[in-house]
């Protein structure tokens, strides 16, 4: 004879005063407890690597100035350019070097940005390299 033989065949109790709990709420009782909400995201963010900005030598700065001057001289022909530039990270120190390719629309000296036909704006101070692919 088992420990529960005396109650095993009794009908399931249904309360006459309390409403039955919805199935979704009953299932929520068995969800894993997460005391540190967002902890995994914080660990993942800390582990994400960023690059440091490269400081250009005087020679590299002169080469970039010459490329910018060539772009200014040929801006009416909307030259195709590939610009490698430092994109600062919005969440932590550092960033990443990205290369953007497109047709040059304008060089805004006042704001210090290159503006491409697609609307991309690249800060001149962030530029590492410029390749002019069409004159």
Backbone as numpy.savetxt, mean C-alpha at the origin, in Angstrom:
# Nx Ny Nz CAx CAy CAz Cx Cy Cz
-25.17 -50.32 33.41 -26.01 -49.15 33.41 -25.12 -47.90 33.41
-25.44 -46.92 32.51 -24.63 -45.72 32.37 -25.04 -44.62 33.33
-24.19 -43.59 33.42 -24.45 -42.46 34.34 -25.67 -41.64 33.95
-26.06 -41.61 32.69 -27.13 -40.74 32.25 -28.36 -41.49 31.77
-28.43 -42.75 32.05 -29.57 -43.54 31.59 -30.91 -43.03 32.12
-30.91 -42.41 33.29 -32.17 -41.94 33.87 -32.68 -40.67 33.19
-31.82 -39.91 32.46 -32.30 -38.66 31.84 -32.14 -38.66 30.32
-31.53 -39.68 29.77 -31.21 -39.67 28.35 -32.45 -39.59 27.45
-33.56 -40.13 27.85 -34.76 -40.15 27.03 -35.77 -39.07 27.40
-35.39 -38.13 28.27 -36.30 -37.03 28.63 -36.41 -36.06 27.45
-37.56 -35.38 27.29 -37.70 -34.42 26.19 -36.82 -33.18 26.44
-36.40 -32.55 25.34 -35.57 -31.33 25.42 -36.41 -30.20 26.01
-35.83 -29.46 26.96 -36.56 -28.36 27.60 -36.63 -27.16 26.67
-37.80 -26.56 26.56 -38.01 -25.34 25.79 -38.65 -24.33 26.74
-38.00 -23.17 26.88 -38.47 -22.14 27.80 -39.76 -21.52 27.28
-40.67 -21.28 28.19 -41.92 -20.63 27.80 -41.83 -19.12 28.00
-40.77 -18.63 28.65 -40.64 -17.19 28.92 -39.53 -16.52 28.10
-38.58 -17.24 27.63 -37.46 -16.64 26.89 -37.50 -17.09 25.43
-37.20 -16.15 24.50 -37.18 -16.54 23.08 -35.98 -17.42 22.77
-36.11 -18.22 21.77 -35.03 -19.11 21.37 -33.90 -18.29 20.73
-32.65 -18.60 21.06 -31.49 -17.88 20.54 -31.31 -18.21 19.07
-31.09 -17.18 18.24 -30.85 -17.44 16.81 -29.61 -18.31 16.61
-29.61 -19.09 15.55 -28.52 -20.02 15.27 -27.18 -19.30 15.12
-27.18 -18.12 14.50 -25.92 -17.39 14.30 -25.31 -16.96 15.63
-26.17 -16.57 16.58 -25.67 -16.18 17.91 -25.15 -17.39 18.68
-25.79 -18.52 18.49 -25.32 -19.73 19.15 -23.95 -20.12 18.61
-23.77 -19.97 17.31 -22.49 -20.33 16.69 -21.39 -19.38 17.16
-21.72 -18.12 17.40 -20.73 -17.14 17.82 -20.11 -17.50 19.17
-20.80 -18.24 19.98 -20.25 -18.63 21.28 -19.00 -19.49 21.13
-18.90 -20.15 19.99 -17.79 -21.09 19.78 -16.68 -20.54 18.89
-16.77 -19.26 18.54 -15.71 -18.62 17.76 -14.47 -18.49 18.63
-13.28 -18.53 18.04 -12.06 -18.39 18.84 -12.00 -17.01 19.48
-11.53 -16.96 20.67 -11.40 -15.71 21.41 -10.14 -15.00 20.96
-10.25 -13.74 20.60 -9.09 -12.97 20.15 -8.92 -11.78 21.08
-8.16 -11.97 22.12 -7.95 -10.91 23.11 -7.16 -9.75 22.53
-6.27 -10.03 21.58 -5.42 -8.98 21.01 -5.86 -8.67 19.59
-7.00 -8.04 19.46 -7.53 -7.69 18.15 -6.53 -6.78 17.44
-6.17 -7.14 16.21 -5.24 -6.34 15.42 -3.78 -6.70 15.64
-3.50 -7.60 16.54 -2.11 -7.96 16.83 -1.39 -8.52 15.61
-2.07 -9.45 14.88 -1.44 -10.04 13.71 -1.14 -8.98 12.66
-2.05 -8.02 12.49 -1.82 -6.94 11.53 -0.61 -6.10 11.93
-0.47 -5.83 13.22 0.67 -5.04 13.70 1.98 -5.79 13.48
1.98 -7.08 13.72 3.20 -7.88 13.50 3.54 -7.90 12.02
2.54 -8.09 11.17 2.76 -8.12 9.72 3.30 -6.77 9.22
2.77 -5.67 9.75 3.22 -4.34 9.36 4.66 -4.10 9.79
5.02 -4.53 10.98 6.38 -4.38 11.48 7.36 -5.19 10.64
6.94 -6.35 10.20 7.81 -7.23 9.42 7.96 -6.76 7.97
7.05 -5.91 7.50 7.11 -5.44 6.11 8.36 -4.58 5.91
9.13 -4.91 4.91 10.39 -4.21 4.67 10.18 -2.97 3.82
10.96 -1.94 4.10 10.97 -0.74 3.29 12.42 -0.42 2.95
12.59 0.33 1.88 13.93 0.76 1.47 14.23 2.14 2.05
15.51 2.41 2.20 15.92 3.75 2.61 16.19 4.57 1.36
15.97 5.86 1.46 16.21 6.77 0.34 17.71 6.83 0.06
18.07 6.74 -1.21 19.47 6.82 -1.62 19.85 8.28 -1.79
20.97 8.67 -1.18 21.48 10.03 -1.36 22.33 10.06 -2.63
21.98 10.97 -3.54 22.70 11.06 -4.80 24.01 11.82 -4.65
25.00 11.40 -5.42 26.27 12.13 -5.45 26.09 13.38 -6.31
27.04 14.29 -6.26 26.98 15.50 -7.08 26.95 15.15 -8.56
27.69 14.12 -8.94 27.73 13.68 -10.33 26.36 13.17 -10.79
25.70 12.40 -9.93 24.37 11.88 -10.26 23.34 13.00 -10.33
23.47 13.98 -9.44 22.56 15.14 -9.48 22.74 15.92 -10.78
23.99 16.10 -11.22 24.26 16.81 -12.47 23.66 16.05 -13.66
23.77 14.71 -13.64 23.21 13.90 -14.72 21.68 14.04 -14.76
21.04 14.06 -13.58 19.58 14.24 -13.52 19.18 15.63 -13.99
19.95 16.65 -13.60 19.65 18.01 -14.06 19.72 18.11 -15.57
20.71 17.44 -16.17 20.85 17.44 -17.63 19.65 16.74 -18.28
19.22 15.63 -17.70 18.05 14.91 -18.24 16.79 15.77 -18.12
16.63 16.46 -17.00 15.47 17.35 -16.83 15.50 18.48 -17.84
16.68 19.01 -18.11 16.81 20.09 -19.10 16.43 19.58 -20.49
16.89 18.34 -20.84 16.50 17.76 -22.13 14.98 17.57 -22.20
14.37 17.19 -21.09 12.91 17.04 -21.06 12.21 18.38 -21.27
12.73 19.42 -20.63 12.13 20.75 -20.79 12.22 21.21 -22.25
13.35 20.91 -22.89 13.54 21.32 -24.28 12.63 20.57 -25.23
12.23 19.34 -24.87 11.42 18.53 -25.79 10.00 18.31 -25.29
9.55 19.13 -24.35 8.24 18.90 -23.72 7.09 19.00 -24.73
7.25 19.82 -25.78 6.17 19.97 -26.76 5.90 18.69 -27.53
6.90 17.80 -27.62 6.71 16.53 -28.34 6.19 15.42 -27.43
5.90 15.75 -26.17 5.38 14.78 -25.20 6.24 13.51 -25.17
7.51 13.63 -24.75 8.40 12.48 -24.78 7.96 11.36 -23.84
8.26 10.14 -24.25 8.00 8.95 -23.41 9.18 8.84 -22.44
8.87 8.72 -21.14 9.91 8.65 -20.13 9.66 7.48 -19.19
10.74 6.95 -18.64 10.67 5.98 -17.55 11.41 6.63 -16.38
10.69 6.85 -15.30 11.25 7.54 -14.14 11.30 6.58 -12.97
12.49 6.40 -12.42 12.65 5.60 -11.21 12.72 6.59 -10.06
11.81 6.43 -9.10 11.71 7.41 -8.02 11.36 6.74 -6.70
11.64 7.46 -5.63 11.40 6.96 -4.28 9.98 7.32 -3.87
9.21 6.31 -3.55 7.83 6.52 -3.09 7.81 6.29 -1.58
7.70 7.36 -0.79 7.69 7.20 0.67 6.54 6.32 1.13
6.80 5.53 2.16 5.77 4.67 2.74 4.85 5.53 3.60
3.57 5.28 3.53 2.60 6.09 4.28 2.49 5.68 5.74
2.99 4.48 6.08 2.79 3.97 7.43 4.05 3.94 8.29
5.22 3.88 7.66 6.44 3.77 8.44 7.60 4.41 7.70
8.73 4.51 8.37 9.91 5.14 7.78 10.38 4.34 6.58
10.90 5.04 5.60 11.39 4.39 4.40 10.36 4.44 3.30
10.50 3.55 2.34 9.59 3.52 1.21 10.06 2.48 0.22
9.77 2.73 -1.05 10.15 1.79 -2.10 10.50 2.57 -3.36
11.43 2.03 -4.12 11.75 2.62 -5.42 10.84 1.97 -6.46
10.15 2.82 -7.22 9.25 2.36 -8.26 9.64 3.02 -9.58
9.28 2.37 -10.67 9.53 2.94 -11.99 8.19 3.18 -12.65
7.99 4.41 -13.08 6.76 4.81 -13.74 7.10 5.21 -15.17
6.35 4.68 -16.13 6.58 4.99 -17.54 5.34 5.66 -18.09
5.56 6.70 -18.88 4.45 7.40 -19.51 4.93 8.57 -20.32
4.00 9.27 -20.92 4.32 10.46 -21.70 4.28 11.68 -20.79
5.31 12.50 -20.92 5.43 13.69 -20.09 4.46 14.77 -20.56
3.68 15.29 -19.65 2.74 16.35 -19.97 3.31 17.71 -19.61
3.91 17.79 -18.40 4.33 19.10 -17.91 5.39 18.92 -16.83
6.26 19.90 -16.71 7.17 19.99 -15.58 6.77 21.23 -14.81
6.28 21.03 -13.60 5.83 22.15 -12.76 6.96 22.54 -11.83
7.68 23.62 -12.20 8.80 24.08 -11.39 8.35 24.62 -10.04
7.16 25.22 -10.01 6.66 25.81 -8.78 6.43 24.74 -7.71
5.79 23.64 -8.08 5.53 22.54 -7.14 6.67 21.53 -7.12
7.55 21.58 -8.12 8.67 20.65 -8.19 8.24 19.24 -8.54
7.34 19.11 -9.54 6.85 17.79 -9.93 6.85 17.62 -11.44
7.02 16.36 -11.86 6.78 15.97 -13.25 5.34 15.48 -13.31
4.62 15.89 -14.33 3.23 15.44 -14.48 3.14 14.67 -15.80
2.70 13.43 -15.72 2.55 12.58 -16.91 1.13 12.69 -17.44
0.93 12.30 -18.69 -0.39 12.39 -19.32 -1.45 11.61 -18.55
-1.07 10.52 -17.91 -2.03 9.72 -17.14 -2.42 10.36 -15.81
-1.80 11.50 -15.48 -2.13 12.19 -14.23 -1.15 11.90 -13.10
-0.20 11.00 -13.32 0.77 10.69 -12.28 1.63 11.92 -12.00
1.90 12.16 -10.72 2.73 13.29 -10.30 3.94 12.73 -9.55
5.11 13.08 -10.03 6.35 12.57 -9.44 7.16 13.75 -8.94
7.44 13.75 -7.65 8.22 14.82 -7.04 9.66 14.73 -7.56
10.17 15.84 -8.08 11.50 15.86 -8.69 12.57 15.47 -7.69
12.44 15.88 -6.44 13.43 15.55 -5.42 13.50 14.05 -5.13
12.44 13.30 -5.48 12.41 11.86 -5.23 12.97 11.04 -6.39
13.33 11.70 -7.49 13.77 10.97 -8.68 15.19 10.45 -8.51
15.35 9.18 -8.85 16.67 8.54 -8.84 17.24 8.48 -10.25
16.37 8.22 -11.25 16.85 8.08 -12.61 15.73 8.43 -13.59
16.12 9.00 -14.72 15.17 9.32 -15.79 15.73 8.74 -17.08
14.91 7.98 -17.78 15.27 7.46 -19.11 14.27 8.02 -20.10
14.79 8.74 -21.09 13.94 9.28 -22.14 13.94 8.25 -23.25
12.77 7.67 -23.52 12.71 6.58 -24.50 12.33 7.07 -25.88
11.75 8.27 -26.01 11.50 8.86 -27.33 11.88 10.33 -27.24
12.42 10.88 -28.33 12.82 12.30 -28.30 11.65 13.24 -28.28
